[in-house]
């Protein structure tokens, strides 16, 4: 310890010389060997005392009340006083004053902005601070992601983006050891699994259910080992997890930021109000109380909060004194030792304690901070932003893939920060816990959407270049952004056009296409010139209403496309007839619709769904469906004043209002599809669709503008009621990957006192939910993140849209009432739910690939006229489709010579009779356009070589020791994936 002190003061001397400009060579040269960052740089502690790790930190939201750039610059301080650039300026200056001081920084998206603006001298200083562990990066993703509304693909991407910057800028000393999710509103098991696979040694967070926290404090279970996967062999997905004592705030009375009002330490006895004795006494009380609920002789205190340390001197000056005066008591026998520390240094001490920890295997949803305050509304808040984020993910993956497959030609015309960078950054920002979560102010939500739209611009150029290169067709190509509301000027007006369908999945896909047109009959031909069944239908009335004057198509041309794995195919479409009207719709519901796989019946009186049958397996369930709204609490009832808002769902009655018992319908049956258009009222409609060769039923819902003229906030759900015997159980996915069992009015780890029978049973659904008994499983695949529950046996409900009149007092300061197109009225949201009925043991075989096809949906692009002669109409980037169990999660250009890929086993252990087995893939034989000359495996975050990855190991109180499995690949090129395993490789390639 003494020698470490000496080294530090030598460094301090060098630093002050640097500041004077005396030394002009890089600071790094002082280190003969490795820099002492990481666990080696941790301060010494006192084994016989209570060690209090003071962690100076700032929590910088990547957009919330202000946009990410407003926060960076400190603009619009009238909304909230916050300026990240000043925080970093100020902290770096204060760190240099004393080598004992520490700081952690979390959001690489902000740090990156700041770093770009620093000169060489400042960069050297910062590098030195990082090398010595005085400035430590924690978490290190572009942002601190939301955990309830994010999809694992985008979470892994945003972490990769941040971690890559840190590695390239600071090397090994920039690699975060600890995940730090202090603010997200509930914690997903898949997030913990991802962190474990990225090599993190631990996770700390601030928010958990108040009942859970009370119990954990009593039983000293605030710190635990989270086993975050049912499928991965321990300890692959084991993550040490700690609950912070006070959210992420300092203890009461010890906040010394300029944003706080606590008394500074007044330590000059000659001046008024000397308060050292009082402060020391109060602090010792807090420390002792805290140590009562934690297991070891180390405790952690988060000394900071939202956007603090803009004037870091205030904090450090008082912390210096606090440490000095509290430790001075040691000479009088005090056994409390304060130190500047970091979460990783605290974690190392917990590890050194060599004790056992309780095991946790479920997750931390839902989160309630009081009896009537369940943070389950944001699972659905801002449904259109949630869908746009998901669609943007699909576009980013497509853009990344085509950049690789098209080679250098793809980047033609893109200079500097071109190509996929801005899309990648926009997606990373959108993962923030006030972005896709829907808990930001309206102007900030617009900013997130604008970034995604702007990112798609350069990606489109890249995609067009790549498609031109791969197809040999350079005719101008257009993308229709508004196909979901039947708008596409090219298809509406052109008598002859070509459609390219790019499929980002590693498997062939069949996908329905609906194009706005004005003719009444079209010839559709596939890449081989064979005719394709198609039908022309009048544009759906709800689409006409939403699109307003954006488009004028009277009809939609509908057909199914089939696209090859990781590639494209081309369809030629030509107008045959302008004359008579298309297939007219019938103004009544058929008694049933069916194809060779499914049959759906409708109630003859109400026209609502009444049953669903799987014709292959000869199963039938009763299935009724309707739309309802919960009346949002306005905060004026007896039990609590909590209203529903952007975060919180609080219906003021457990019985939702039905929107309509009697509905109006139109229907149509033809060779391509059968559909029933249901009108529930002026603001809720649905189309029930069954395509010819489809194993799932499509329900396209349109909800909005939700009327609030009656003074009632509304939380709109659709509910499926069945005769499936669920016994209180239902199932929801975690970030789109593993599925967790949920039980009504129950938590696996504590004795729940249920205080909100609806909101307290809501869980996030990212891609699928299901209910089942031993014979039947009804699975719903969603197209975005939504909240849902099973409030009665046999029932499954999904919240689709929310429009509220009050703020829910969690800081956002606005009621969640999204404006419509013209800034007036309310927002209309549209989406689809896909329903499948199967025996439970066959369900995953259907819903795993189905959900992936919704996440990575085909990209359509259009060209005028017939395909250019000599152009290539079909292409696959793979030599052959991937095995059914394997999902191509990432294919992305890393640098000039290398490509990052991630291969994923997309089934859980035991979930599928056919596919829950290890599967082997040959890396060299995968891609048709890449010659692969080398492959190196990396950690999931791609910031560490797999063979250099070491993690701290932890013992559980149940005693069982995980067996470490060494990978058993048959050969260096043949890699084996076990259920739910993701493997990441950097491939060195020769591109053609
Ligand atoms: C940790 O504790 C175990 C007993 O629980 C003991 O055998 C082992 O030696 C200890 N390790 C260290 C490093 O103290
Ligand atoms: C980290 O960055 C350095 C410097 O750019 C690079 O040489 C190294 O390969 C990177 N490590 C990984 C695992 O990517
Ligand atoms: Zn936050």
CSV table of N, CA, C and O in Angstrom, one decimal, residues 606-641:
chain,number,residue,atom,x,y,z
A,606,UNK,N,-72.1,-11.5,-32.8
A,606,UNK,CA,-71.2,-10.3,-32.5
A,606,UNK,C,-70.2,-10.1,-33.5
A,606,UNK,O,-69.6,-9.0,-33.5
A,607,UNK,N,-69.9,-11.1,-34.4
A,607,UNK,CA,-68.9,-11.0,-35.4
A,607,UNK,C,-67.5,-11.0,-34.8
A,607,UNK,O,-66.5,-10.8,-35.5
A,608,UNK,N,-67.4,-11.3,-33.5
A,608,UNK,CA,-66.1,-11.4,-32.9
A,608,UNK,C,-65.5,-12.8,-33.0
A,608,UNK,O,-66.3,-13.7,-33.3
A,609,UNK,N,-64.2,-12.9,-32.9
A,609,UNK,CA,-63.6,-14.2,-32.9
A,609,UNK,C,-64.2,-15.1,-31.9
A,609,UNK,O,-64.5,-14.7,-30.8
A,610,UNK,N,-64.4,-16.4,-32.3
A,610,UNK,CA,-65.0,-17.3,-31.3
A,610,UNK,C,-64.2,-18.6,-31.1
A,610,UNK,O,-64.2,-19.2,-30.0
A,611,UNK,N,-63.4,-19.0,-32.1
A,611,UNK,CA,-62.5,-20.2,-31.9
A,611,UNK,C,-61.3,-20.2,-32.8
A,611,UNK,O,-61.4,-19.5,-33.9
A,612,UNK,N,-60.3,-20.9,-32.4
A,612,UNK,CA,-59.2,-21.1,-33.3
A,612,UNK,C,-58.8,-22.6,-33.3
A,612,UNK,O,-58.8,-23.2,-32.3
A,613,UNK,N,-58.6,-23.1,-34.5
A,613,UNK,CA,-58.2,-24.5,-34.6
A,613,UNK,C,-56.9,-24.6,-35.4
A,613,UNK,O,-56.7,-23.9,-36.4
A,614,UNK,N,-56.1,-25.6,-35.0
A,614,UNK,CA,-54.9,-26.0,-35.8
A,614,UNK,C,-55.3,-27.2,-36.5
A,614,UNK,O,-55.6,-28.3,-35.9
A,615,UNK,N,-55.4,-27.2,-37.8
A,615,UNK,CA,-56.0,-28.3,-38.6
A,615,UNK,C,-55.0,-29.4,-38.7
A,615,UNK,O,-55.4,-30.6,-38.9
A,616,UNK,N,-53.7,-29.1,-38.6
A,616,UNK,CA,-52.7,-30.2,-38.7
A,616,UNK,C,-52.7,-31.0,-37.4
A,616,UNK,O,-52.6,-32.3,-37.5
A,617,UNK,N,-52.8,-30.4,-36.3
A,617,UNK,CA,-52.7,-31.2,-35.0
A,617,UNK,C,-54.1,-31.5,-34.5
A,617,UNK,O,-54.2,-32.1,-33.4
A,618,UNK,N,-55.1,-31.0,-35.2
A,618,UNK,CA,-56.5,-31.2,-34.8
A,618,UNK,C,-56.8,-30.7,-33.4
A,618,UNK,O,-57.4,-31.4,-32.6
A,619,UNK,N,-56.3,-29.5,-33.1
A,619,UNK,CA,-56.6,-28.9,-31.8
A,619,UNK,C,-57.6,-27.7,-32.0
A,619,UNK,O,-57.5,-27.0,-33.1
A,620,UNK,N,-58.5,-27.5,-31.1
A,620,UNK,CA,-59.3,-26.3,-31.2
A,620,UNK,C,-59.4,-25.7,-29.8
A,620,UNK,O,-59.6,-26.4,-28.8
A,621,UNK,N,-59.4,-24.4,-29.7
A,621,UNK,CA,-59.7,-23.7,-28.5
A,621,UNK,C,-60.8,-22.7,-28.7
A,621,UNK,O,-60.9,-22.2,-29.8
A,622,UNK,N,-61.5,-22.4,-27.6
A,622,UNK,CA,-62.4,-21.3,-27.7
A,622,UNK,C,-61.5,-20.0,-27.6
A,622,UNK,O,-60.6,-20.0,-26.8
A,623,UNK,N,-61.8,-19.1,-28.4
A,623,UNK,CA,-61.0,-17.9,-28.4
A,623,UNK,C,-61.9,-16.7,-28.7
A,623,UNK,O,-62.4,-16.5,-29.8
A,624,UNK,N,-62.1,-15.9,-27.7
A,624,UNK,CA,-62.8,-14.6,-28.0
A,624,UNK,C,-61.8,-13.5,-27.8
A,624,UNK,O,-60.9,-13.6,-27.0
A,625,UNK,N,-62.1,-12.4,-28.5
A,625,UNK,CA,-61.2,-11.3,-28.4
A,625,UNK,C,-62.0,-10.0,-28.5
A,625,UNK,O,-63.0,-9.9,-29.2
A,626,UNK,N,-61.6,-9.0,-27.7
A,626,UNK,CA,-62.2,-7.7,-27.8
A,626,UNK,C,-61.2,-6.7,-27.3
A,626,UNK,O,-60.1,-7.0,-26.9
A,627,UNK,N,-61.6,-5.4,-27.5
A,627,UNK,CA,-60.7,-4.3,-27.1
A,627,UNK,C,-61.4,-3.6,-25.9
A,627,UNK,O,-62.6,-3.4,-25.9
A,628,UNK,N,-60.6,-3.1,-25.0
A,628,UNK,CA,-61.1,-2.5,-23.8
A,628,UNK,C,-60.2,-1.4,-23.4
A,628,UNK,O,-59.1,-1.3,-23.9
A,629,UNK,N,-60.7,-0.5,-22.5
A,629,UNK,CA,-59.7,0.5,-21.9
A,629,UNK,C,-59.9,0.5,-20.4
A,629,UNK,O,-61.0,0.4,-19.9
A,630,UNK,N,-58.8,0.6,-19.7
A,630,UNK,CA,-58.8,0.9,-18.3
A,630,UNK,C,-58.8,2.4,-18.1
A,630,UNK,O,-58.2,3.1,-18.8
A,631,UNK,N,-59.6,2.8,-17.2
A,631,UNK,CA,-59.8,4.2,-16.8
A,631,UNK,C,-58.6,4.5,-16.0
A,631,UNK,O,-58.4,4.1,-14.8
A,632,UNK,N,-57.7,5.4,-16.5
A,632,UNK,CA,-56.5,5.8,-15.8
A,632,UNK,C,-56.8,6.6,-14.5
A,632,UNK,O,-57.6,7.5,-14.6
A,633,UNK,N,-56.2,6.2,-13.4
A,633,UNK,CA,-56.4,6.9,-12.2
A,633,UNK,C,-56.0,8.4,-12.4
A,633,UNK,O,-54.9,8.6,-13.0
A,634,UNK,N,-56.8,9.3,-11.9
A,634,UNK,CA,-56.4,10.7,-11.9
A,634,UNK,C,-55.7,11.1,-10.7
A,634,UNK,O,-55.3,12.3,-10.5
A,635,UNK,N,-55.5,10.2,-9.8
A,635,UNK,CA,-54.7,10.6,-8.6
A,635,UNK,C,-55.6,11.2,-7.5
A,635,UNK,O,-55.1,11.9,-6.6
A,636,UNK,N,-56.9,10.9,-7.5
A,636,UNK,CA,-57.7,11.5,-6.5
A,636,UNK,C,-58.5,10.5,-5.7
A,636,UNK,O,-59.6,10.8,-5.2
A,637,UNK,N,-58.0,9.3,-5.6
A,637,UNK,CA,-58.8,8.4,-4.8
A,637,UNK,C,-58.2,8.1,-3.4
A,637,UNK,O,-57.1,8.5,-3.1
A,638,UNK,N,-59.0,7.4,-2.6
A,638,UNK,CA,-58.7,7.3,-1.2
A,638,UNK,C,-57.3,6.7,-0.9
A,638,UNK,O,-56.6,7.2,-0.1
A,639,UNK,N,-57.0,5.6,-1.5
A,639,UNK,CA,-55.8,4.8,-1.2
A,639,UNK,C,-54.5,5.5,-1.4
A,639,UNK,O,-53.6,5.4,-0.7
A,640,UNK,N,-54.5,6.3,-2.6
A,640,UNK,CA,-53.3,6.9,-3.0
A,640,UNK,C,-53.6,8.0,-4.0
A,640,UNK,O,-54.6,7.9,-4.7
A,641,UNK,N,-52.7,8.9,-4.0
A,641,UNK,CA,-52.9,10.0,-5.0
A,641,UNK,C,-52.1,9.8,-6.3
A,641,UNK,O,-51.9,10.7,-7.1
